[in-house]
PDB file of C-alpha atoms in Angstrom:
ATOM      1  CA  UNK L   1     -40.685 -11.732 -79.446  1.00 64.00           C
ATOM      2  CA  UNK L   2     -44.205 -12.448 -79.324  1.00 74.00           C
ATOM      3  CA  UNK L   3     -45.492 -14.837 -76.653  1.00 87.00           C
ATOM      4  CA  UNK L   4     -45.436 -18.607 -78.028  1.00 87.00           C
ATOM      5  CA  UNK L   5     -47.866 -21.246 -77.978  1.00 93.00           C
ATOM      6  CA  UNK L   6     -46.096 -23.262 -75.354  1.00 97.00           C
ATOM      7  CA  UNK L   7     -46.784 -23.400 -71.800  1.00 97.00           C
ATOM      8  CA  UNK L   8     -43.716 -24.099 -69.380  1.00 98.00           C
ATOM      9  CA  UNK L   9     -44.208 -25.518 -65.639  1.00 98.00           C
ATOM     10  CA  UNK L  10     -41.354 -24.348 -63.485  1.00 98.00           C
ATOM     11  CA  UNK L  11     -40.490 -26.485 -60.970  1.00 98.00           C
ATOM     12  CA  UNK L  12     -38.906 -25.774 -57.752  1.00 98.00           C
ATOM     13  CA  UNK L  13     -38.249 -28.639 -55.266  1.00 96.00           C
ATOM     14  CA  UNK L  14     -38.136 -26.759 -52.172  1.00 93.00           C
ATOM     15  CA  UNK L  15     -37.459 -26.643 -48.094  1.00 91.00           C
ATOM     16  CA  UNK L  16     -37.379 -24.008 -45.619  1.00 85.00           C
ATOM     17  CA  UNK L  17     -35.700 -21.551 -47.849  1.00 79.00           C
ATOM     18  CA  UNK L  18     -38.002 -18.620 -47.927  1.00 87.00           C
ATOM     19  CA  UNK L  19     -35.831 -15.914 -47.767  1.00 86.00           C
ATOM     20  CA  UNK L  20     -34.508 -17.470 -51.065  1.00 88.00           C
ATOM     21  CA  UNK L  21     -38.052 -18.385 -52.406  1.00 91.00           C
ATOM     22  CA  UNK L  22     -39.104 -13.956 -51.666  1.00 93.00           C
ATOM     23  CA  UNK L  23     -36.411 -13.724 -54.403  1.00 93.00           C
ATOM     24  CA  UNK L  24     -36.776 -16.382 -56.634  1.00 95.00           C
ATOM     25  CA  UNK L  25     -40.391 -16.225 -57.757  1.00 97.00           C
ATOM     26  CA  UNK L  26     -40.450 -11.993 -58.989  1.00 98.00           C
ATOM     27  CA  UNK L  27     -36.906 -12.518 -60.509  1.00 97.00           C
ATOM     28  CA  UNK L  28     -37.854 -15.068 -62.351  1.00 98.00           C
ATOM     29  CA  UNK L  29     -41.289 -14.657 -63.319  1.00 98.00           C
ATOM     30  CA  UNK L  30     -39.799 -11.225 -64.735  1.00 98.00           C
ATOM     31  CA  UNK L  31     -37.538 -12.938 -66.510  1.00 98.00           C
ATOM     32  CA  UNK L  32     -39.766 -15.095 -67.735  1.00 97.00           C
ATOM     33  CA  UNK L  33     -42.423 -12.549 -68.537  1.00 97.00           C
ATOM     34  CA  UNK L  34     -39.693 -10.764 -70.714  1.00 96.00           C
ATOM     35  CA  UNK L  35     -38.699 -13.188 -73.062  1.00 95.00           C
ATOM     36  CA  UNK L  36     -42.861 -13.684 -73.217  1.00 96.00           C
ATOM     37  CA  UNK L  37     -42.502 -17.235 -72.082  1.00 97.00           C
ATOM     38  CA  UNK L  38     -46.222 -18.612 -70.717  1.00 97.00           C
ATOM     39  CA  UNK L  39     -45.085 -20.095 -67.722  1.00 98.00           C
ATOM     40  CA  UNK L  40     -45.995 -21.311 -64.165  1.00 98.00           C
ATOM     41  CA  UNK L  41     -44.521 -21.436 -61.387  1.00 98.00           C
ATOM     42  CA  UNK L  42     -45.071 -24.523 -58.658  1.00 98.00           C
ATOM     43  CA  UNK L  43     -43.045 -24.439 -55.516  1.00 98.00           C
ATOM     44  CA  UNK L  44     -42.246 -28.230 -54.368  1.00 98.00           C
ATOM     45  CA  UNK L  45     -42.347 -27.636 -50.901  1.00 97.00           C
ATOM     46  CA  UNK L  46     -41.163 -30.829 -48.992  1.00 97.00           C
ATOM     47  CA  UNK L  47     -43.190 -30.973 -45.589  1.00 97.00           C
ATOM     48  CA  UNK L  48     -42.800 -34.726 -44.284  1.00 96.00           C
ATOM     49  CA  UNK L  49     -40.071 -35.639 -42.123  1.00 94.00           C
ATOM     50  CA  UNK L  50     -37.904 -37.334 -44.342  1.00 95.00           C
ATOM     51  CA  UNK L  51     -34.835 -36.436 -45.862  1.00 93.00           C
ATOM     52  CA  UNK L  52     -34.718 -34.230 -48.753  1.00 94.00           C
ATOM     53  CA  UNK L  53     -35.419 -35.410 -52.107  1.00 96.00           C
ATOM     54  CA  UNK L  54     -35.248 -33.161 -54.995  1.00 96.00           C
ATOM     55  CA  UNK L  55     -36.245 -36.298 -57.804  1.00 97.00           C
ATOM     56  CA  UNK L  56     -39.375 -37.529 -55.640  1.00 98.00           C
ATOM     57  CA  UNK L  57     -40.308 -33.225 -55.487  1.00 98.00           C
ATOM     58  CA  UNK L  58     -39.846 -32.901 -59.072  1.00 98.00           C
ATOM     59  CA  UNK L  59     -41.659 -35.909 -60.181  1.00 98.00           C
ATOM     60  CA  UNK L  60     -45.152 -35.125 -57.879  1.00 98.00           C
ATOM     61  CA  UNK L  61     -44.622 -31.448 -59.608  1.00 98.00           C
ATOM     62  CA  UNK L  62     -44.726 -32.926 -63.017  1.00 98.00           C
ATOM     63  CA  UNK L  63     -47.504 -35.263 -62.056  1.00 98.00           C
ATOM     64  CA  UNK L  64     -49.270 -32.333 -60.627  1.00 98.00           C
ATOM     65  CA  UNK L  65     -48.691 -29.385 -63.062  1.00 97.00           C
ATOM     66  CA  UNK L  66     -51.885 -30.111 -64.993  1.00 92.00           C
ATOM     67  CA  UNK L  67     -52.734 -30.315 -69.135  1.00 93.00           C
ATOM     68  CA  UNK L  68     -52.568 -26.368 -69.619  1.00 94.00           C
ATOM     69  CA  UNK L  69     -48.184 -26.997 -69.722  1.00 97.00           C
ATOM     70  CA  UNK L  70     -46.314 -28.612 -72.144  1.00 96.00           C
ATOM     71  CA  UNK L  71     -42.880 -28.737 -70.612  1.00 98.00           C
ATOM     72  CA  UNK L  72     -41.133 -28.337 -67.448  1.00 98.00           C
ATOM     73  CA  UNK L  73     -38.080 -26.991 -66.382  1.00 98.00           C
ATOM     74  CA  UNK L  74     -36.308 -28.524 -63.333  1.00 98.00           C
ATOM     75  CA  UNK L  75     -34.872 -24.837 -61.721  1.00 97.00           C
ATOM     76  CA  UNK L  76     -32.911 -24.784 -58.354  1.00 93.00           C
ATOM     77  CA  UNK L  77     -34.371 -21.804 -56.426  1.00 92.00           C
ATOM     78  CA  UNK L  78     -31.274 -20.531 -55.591  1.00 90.00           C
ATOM     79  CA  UNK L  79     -30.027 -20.006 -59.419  1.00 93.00           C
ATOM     80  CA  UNK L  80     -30.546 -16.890 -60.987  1.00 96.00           C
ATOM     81  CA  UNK L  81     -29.796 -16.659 -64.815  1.00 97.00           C
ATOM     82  CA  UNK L  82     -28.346 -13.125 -65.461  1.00 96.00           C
ATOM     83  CA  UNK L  83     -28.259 -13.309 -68.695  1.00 96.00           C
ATOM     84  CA  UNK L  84     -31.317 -12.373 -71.210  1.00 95.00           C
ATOM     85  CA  UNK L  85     -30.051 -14.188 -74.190  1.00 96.00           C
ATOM     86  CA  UNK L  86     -30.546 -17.723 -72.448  1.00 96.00           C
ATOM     87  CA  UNK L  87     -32.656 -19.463 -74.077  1.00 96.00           C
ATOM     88  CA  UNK L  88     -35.771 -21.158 -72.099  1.00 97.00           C
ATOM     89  CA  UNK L  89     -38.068 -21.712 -74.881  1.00 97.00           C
ATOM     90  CA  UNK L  90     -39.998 -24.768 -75.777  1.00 97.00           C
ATOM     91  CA  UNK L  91     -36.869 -27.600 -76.203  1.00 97.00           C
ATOM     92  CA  UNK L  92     -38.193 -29.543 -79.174  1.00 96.00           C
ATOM     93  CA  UNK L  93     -35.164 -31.186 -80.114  1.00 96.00           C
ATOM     94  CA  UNK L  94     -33.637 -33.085 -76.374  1.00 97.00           C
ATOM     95  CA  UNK L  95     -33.425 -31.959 -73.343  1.00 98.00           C
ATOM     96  CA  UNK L  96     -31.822 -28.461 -73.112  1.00 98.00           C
ATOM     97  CA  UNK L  97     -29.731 -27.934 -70.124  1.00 97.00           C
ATOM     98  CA  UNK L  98     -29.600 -24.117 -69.292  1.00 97.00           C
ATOM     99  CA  UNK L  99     -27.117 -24.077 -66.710  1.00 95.00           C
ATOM    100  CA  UNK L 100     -24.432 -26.067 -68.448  1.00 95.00           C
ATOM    101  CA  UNK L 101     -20.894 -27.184 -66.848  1.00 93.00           C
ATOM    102  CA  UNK L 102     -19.565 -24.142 -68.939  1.00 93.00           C
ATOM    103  CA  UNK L 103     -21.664 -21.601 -67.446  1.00 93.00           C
ATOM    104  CA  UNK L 104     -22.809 -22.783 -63.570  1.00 90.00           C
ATOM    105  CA  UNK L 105     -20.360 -21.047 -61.374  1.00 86.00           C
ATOM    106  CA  UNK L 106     -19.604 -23.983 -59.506  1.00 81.00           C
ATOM    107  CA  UNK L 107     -20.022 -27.553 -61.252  1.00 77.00           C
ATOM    108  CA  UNK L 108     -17.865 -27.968 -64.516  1.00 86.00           C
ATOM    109  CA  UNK L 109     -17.905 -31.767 -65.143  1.00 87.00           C
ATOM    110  CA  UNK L 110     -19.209 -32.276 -68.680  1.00 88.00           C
ATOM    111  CA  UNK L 111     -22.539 -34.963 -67.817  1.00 88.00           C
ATOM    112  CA  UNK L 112     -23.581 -32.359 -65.652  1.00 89.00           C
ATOM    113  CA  UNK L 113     -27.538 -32.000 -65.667  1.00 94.00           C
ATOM    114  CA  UNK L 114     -28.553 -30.119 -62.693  1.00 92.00           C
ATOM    115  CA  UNK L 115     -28.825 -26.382 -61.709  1.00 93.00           C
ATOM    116  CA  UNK L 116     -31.415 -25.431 -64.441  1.00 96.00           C
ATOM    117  CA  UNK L 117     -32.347 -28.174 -67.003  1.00 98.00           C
ATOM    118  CA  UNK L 118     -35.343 -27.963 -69.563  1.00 98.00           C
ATOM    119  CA  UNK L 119     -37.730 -31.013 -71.139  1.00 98.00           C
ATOM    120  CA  UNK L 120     -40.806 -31.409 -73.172  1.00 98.00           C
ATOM    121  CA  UNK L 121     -43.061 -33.188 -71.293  1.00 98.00           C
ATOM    122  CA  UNK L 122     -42.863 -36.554 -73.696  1.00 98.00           C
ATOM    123  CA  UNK L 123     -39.281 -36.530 -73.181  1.00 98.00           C
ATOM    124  CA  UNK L 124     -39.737 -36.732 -69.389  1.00 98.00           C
ATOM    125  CA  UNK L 125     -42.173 -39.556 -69.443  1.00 98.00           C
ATOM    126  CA  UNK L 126     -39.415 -41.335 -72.012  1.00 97.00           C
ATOM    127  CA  UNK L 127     -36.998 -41.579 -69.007  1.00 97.00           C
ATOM    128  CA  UNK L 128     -39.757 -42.473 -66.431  1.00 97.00           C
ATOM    129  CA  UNK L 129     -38.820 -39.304 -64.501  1.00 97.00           C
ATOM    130  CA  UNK L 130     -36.506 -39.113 -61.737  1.00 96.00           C
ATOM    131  CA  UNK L 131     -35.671 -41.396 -59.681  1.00 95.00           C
ATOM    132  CA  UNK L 132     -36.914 -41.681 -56.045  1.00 95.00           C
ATOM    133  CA  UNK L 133     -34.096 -43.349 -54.150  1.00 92.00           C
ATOM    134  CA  UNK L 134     -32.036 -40.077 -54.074  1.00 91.00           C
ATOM    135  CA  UNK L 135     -32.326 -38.759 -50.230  1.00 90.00           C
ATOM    136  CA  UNK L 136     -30.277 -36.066 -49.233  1.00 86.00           C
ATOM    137  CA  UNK L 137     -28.289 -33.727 -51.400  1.00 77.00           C
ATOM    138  CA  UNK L 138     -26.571 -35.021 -54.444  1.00 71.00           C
ATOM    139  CA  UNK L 139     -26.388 -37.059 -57.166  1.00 83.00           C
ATOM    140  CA  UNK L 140     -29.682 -37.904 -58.552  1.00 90.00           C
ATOM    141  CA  UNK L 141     -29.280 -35.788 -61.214  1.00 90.00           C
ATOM    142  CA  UNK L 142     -26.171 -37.566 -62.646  1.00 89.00           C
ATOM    143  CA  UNK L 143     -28.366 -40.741 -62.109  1.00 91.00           C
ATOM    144  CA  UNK L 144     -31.556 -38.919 -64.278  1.00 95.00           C
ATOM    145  CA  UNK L 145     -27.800 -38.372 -67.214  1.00 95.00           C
ATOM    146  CA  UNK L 146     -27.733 -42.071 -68.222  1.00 93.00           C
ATOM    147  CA  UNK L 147     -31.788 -42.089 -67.798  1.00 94.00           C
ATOM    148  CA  UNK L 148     -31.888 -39.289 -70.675  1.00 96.00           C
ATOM    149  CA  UNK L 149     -29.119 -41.170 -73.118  1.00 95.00           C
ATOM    150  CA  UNK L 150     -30.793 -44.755 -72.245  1.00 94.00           C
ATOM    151  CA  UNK L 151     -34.037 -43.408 -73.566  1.00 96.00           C
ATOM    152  CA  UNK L 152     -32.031 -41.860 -76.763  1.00 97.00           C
ATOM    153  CA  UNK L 153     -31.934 -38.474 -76.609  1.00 98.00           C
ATOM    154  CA  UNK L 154     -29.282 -35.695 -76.517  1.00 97.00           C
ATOM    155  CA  UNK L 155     -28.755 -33.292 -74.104  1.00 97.00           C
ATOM    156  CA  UNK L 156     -28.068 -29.686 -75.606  1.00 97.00           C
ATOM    157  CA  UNK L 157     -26.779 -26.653 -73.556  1.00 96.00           C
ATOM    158  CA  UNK L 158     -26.173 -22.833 -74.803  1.00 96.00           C
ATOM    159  CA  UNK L 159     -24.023 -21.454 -77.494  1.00 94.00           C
ATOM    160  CA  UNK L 160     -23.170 -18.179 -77.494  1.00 94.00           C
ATOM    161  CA  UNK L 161     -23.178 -17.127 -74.380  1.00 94.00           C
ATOM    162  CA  UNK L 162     -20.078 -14.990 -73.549  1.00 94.00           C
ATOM    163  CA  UNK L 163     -20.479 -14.134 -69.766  1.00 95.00           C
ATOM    164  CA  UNK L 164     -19.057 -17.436 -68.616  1.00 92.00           C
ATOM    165  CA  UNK L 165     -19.789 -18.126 -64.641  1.00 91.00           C
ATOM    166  CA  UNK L 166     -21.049 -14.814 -64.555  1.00 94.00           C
ATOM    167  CA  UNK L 167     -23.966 -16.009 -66.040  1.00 95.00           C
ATOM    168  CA  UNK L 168     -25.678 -16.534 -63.180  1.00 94.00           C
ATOM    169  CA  UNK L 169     -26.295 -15.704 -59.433  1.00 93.00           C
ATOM    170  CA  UNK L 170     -25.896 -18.383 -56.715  1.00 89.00           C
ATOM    171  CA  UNK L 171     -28.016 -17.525 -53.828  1.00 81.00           C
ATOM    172  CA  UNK L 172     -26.909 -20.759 -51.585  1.00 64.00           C
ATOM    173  CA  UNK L 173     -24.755 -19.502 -48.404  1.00 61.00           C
ATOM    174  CA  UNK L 174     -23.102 -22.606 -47.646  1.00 56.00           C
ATOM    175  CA  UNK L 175     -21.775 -20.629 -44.522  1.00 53.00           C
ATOM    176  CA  UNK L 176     -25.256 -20.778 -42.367  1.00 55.00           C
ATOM    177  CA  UNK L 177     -27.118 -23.509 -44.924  1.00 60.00           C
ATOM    178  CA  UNK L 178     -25.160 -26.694 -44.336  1.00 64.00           C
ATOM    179  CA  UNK L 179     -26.346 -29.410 -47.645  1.00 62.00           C
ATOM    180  CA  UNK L 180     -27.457 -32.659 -45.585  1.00 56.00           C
ATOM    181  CA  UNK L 181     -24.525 -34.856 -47.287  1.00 57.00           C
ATOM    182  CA  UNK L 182     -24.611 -37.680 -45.513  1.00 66.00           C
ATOM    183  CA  UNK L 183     -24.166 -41.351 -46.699  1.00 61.00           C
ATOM    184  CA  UNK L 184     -26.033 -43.777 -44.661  1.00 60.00           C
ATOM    185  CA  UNK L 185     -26.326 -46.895 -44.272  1.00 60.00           C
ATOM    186  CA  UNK L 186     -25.821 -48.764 -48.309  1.00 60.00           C
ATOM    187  CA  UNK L 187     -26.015 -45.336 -49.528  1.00 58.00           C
ATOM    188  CA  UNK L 188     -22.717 -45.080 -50.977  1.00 60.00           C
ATOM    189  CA  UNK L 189     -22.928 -47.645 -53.531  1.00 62.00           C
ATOM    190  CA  UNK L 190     -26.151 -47.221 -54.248  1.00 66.00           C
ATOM    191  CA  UNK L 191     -25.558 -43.391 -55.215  1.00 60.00           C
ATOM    192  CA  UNK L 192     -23.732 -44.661 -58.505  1.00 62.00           C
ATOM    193  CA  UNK L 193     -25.768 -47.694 -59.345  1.00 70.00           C
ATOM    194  CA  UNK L 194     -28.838 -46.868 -62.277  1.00 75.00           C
ATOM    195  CA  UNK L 195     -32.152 -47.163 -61.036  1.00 79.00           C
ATOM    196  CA  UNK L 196     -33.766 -48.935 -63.839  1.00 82.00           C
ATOM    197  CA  UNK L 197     -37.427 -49.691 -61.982  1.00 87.00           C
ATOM    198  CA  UNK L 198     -38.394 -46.843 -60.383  1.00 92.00           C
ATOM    199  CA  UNK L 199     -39.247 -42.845 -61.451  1.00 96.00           C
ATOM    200  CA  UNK L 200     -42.910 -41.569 -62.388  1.00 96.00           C
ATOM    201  CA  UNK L 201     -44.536 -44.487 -62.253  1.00 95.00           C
ATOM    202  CA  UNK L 202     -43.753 -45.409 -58.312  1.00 95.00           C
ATOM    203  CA  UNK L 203     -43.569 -42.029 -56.587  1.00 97.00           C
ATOM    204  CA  UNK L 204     -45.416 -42.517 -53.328  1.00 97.00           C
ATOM    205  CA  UNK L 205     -47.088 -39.202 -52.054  1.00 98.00           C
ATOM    206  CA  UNK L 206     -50.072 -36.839 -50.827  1.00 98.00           C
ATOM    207  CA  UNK L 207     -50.668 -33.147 -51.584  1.00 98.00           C
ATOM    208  CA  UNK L 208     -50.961 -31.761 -47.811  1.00 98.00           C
ATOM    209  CA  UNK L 209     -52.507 -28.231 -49.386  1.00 98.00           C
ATOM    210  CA  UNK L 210     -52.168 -26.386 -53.074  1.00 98.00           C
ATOM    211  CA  UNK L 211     -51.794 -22.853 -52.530  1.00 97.00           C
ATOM    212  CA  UNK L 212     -52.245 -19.904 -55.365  1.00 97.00           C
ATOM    213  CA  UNK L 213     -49.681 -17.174 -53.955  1.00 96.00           C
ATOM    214  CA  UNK L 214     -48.943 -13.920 -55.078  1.00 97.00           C
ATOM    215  CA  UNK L 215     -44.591 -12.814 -54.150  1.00 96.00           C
ATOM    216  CA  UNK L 216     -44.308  -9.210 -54.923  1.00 96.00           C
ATOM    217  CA  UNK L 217     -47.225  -9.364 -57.504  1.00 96.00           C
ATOM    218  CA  UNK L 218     -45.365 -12.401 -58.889  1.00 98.00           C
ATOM    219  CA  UNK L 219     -47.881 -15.819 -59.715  1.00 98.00           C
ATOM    220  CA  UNK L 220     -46.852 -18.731 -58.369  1.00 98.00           C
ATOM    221  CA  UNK L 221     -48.684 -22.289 -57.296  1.00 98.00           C
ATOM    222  CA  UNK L 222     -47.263 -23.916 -53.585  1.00 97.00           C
ATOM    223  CA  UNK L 223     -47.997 -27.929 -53.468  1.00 98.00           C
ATOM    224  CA  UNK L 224     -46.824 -28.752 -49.693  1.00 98.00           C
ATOM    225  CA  UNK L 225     -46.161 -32.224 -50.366  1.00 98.00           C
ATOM    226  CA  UNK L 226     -46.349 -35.443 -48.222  1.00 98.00           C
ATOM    227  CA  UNK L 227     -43.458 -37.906 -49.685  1.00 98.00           C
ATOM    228  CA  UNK L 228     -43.529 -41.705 -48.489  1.00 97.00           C
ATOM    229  CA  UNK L 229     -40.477 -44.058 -48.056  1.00 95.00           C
ATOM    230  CA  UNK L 230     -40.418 -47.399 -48.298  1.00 91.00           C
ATOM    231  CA  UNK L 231     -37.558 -48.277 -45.458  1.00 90.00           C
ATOM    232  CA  UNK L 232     -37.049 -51.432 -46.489  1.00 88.00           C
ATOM    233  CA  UNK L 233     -36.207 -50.414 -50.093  1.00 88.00           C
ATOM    234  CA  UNK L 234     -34.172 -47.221 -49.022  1.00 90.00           C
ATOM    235  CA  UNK L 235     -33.172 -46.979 -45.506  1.00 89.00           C
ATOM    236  CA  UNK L 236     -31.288 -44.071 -45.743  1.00 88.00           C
ATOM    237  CA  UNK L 237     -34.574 -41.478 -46.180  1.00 92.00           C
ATOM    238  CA  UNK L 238     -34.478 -41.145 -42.538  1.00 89.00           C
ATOM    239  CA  UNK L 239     -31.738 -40.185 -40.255  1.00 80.00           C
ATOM    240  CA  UNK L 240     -32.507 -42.591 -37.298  1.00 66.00           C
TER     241      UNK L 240
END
């Protein structure tokens, strides 16, 4: 194939997982670089002292990734696609989730959005983004489902593909990483509830340092990123 007109921003929310992030960035600008995809790659790097939060992560990267990209694709760095006939090419049509319930080797439940999920950058802005009242593992990506059918469009996934959940790796060792899974506080019922004021256009953050890095001759950008919490709103981004 020859190399497209489109520009894709790969974001990876990210924490303390470098031995994962050495891996990530060659694989997958490789990958990339193969299918002749123009792509780069920003590393989300969470470096406040709240509680993780992928959404927040993905919407500064968005905000952040600049004019020169046309569409993003939300990628867990511990996912590895395996397979050279996935498709990550510009998603014109809706949202194109590339690591779909039939495929992830772990999470089969048919809204599933997460894992590896690609969007032109107008389609993003249609849902307002993420939202940022997700912290901790979990869930806001079933939350950012009914944000993609509530601003009409239709999520699309691979056909085709005949390696089943040997399509890709899974790099997470639950074993010595432990997923911070708590529910604190009003948590619980919030985690199902549709945030219908908040995404891109109330993210509250600073850019500590933007870093051009080089993994294994592998291009990549690191944002170290400052998040904010309101308490009041969401009490549970802390652990006191």
């Amino acid at each position: 194939p020859s190399w497209g007109p489109h520009r894709l921003a790969l974001l990876v929310p990210f924490r303390e997982r470098f031995e994962e992030l050495l891996a990530f960035v060659p694989y997958m600008h490789r990958f990339l670089s193969k299918k002749r995809i123009r792509h780069h790659i920003f590393i989300l790097n969470q470096v406040d002292h709240f509680r993780f939060n992928r959404a927040s992560l993905i919407n500064v990267g968005f905000l952040e990734s600049g004019n020169n990209t046309d569409y993003i694709a939300m990628h867990d760095v511990d996912l590895l696609p395996l397979n050279e006939q996935l498709d990550y090419g510009f998603p014109e049509a809706g949202p194109f989730h590339v690591a779909s319930p039939e495929l992830h080797p772990l999470y089969h439940y048919k809204t599933y959005v997460g894992g590896i999920l690609l969007l032109t950058k107008q389609h993003y802005e249609m849902c307002n983004g993420m939202s940022n009242r997700f912290w901790g593992w979990g869930r806001e990506d079933d939350e950012f489902y009914r944000r993609i059918k509530g601003a009409g469009l239709q999520v699309r996934r691979p056909s085709g593909i005949t390696t089943g959940y040997e399509t890709f790796q899974h790099l997470h060792d639950p074993a010595w990483r432990k997923r911070d899974q708590k529910r604190i506080a009003a948590q619980k019922q919030e985690q199902f509830k549709v945030d219908r004021e908040g995404g891109l256009n109330n993210v509250r953050y600073r850019i500590e340092s933007r870093t051009a890095l080089s993994v294994a001759g592998a291009p990549c950008t690191v944002l170290n990123i400052l998040l904010d919490c309101d308490t009041s709103e969401t009490p549970w981004c802390t652990f006191g």
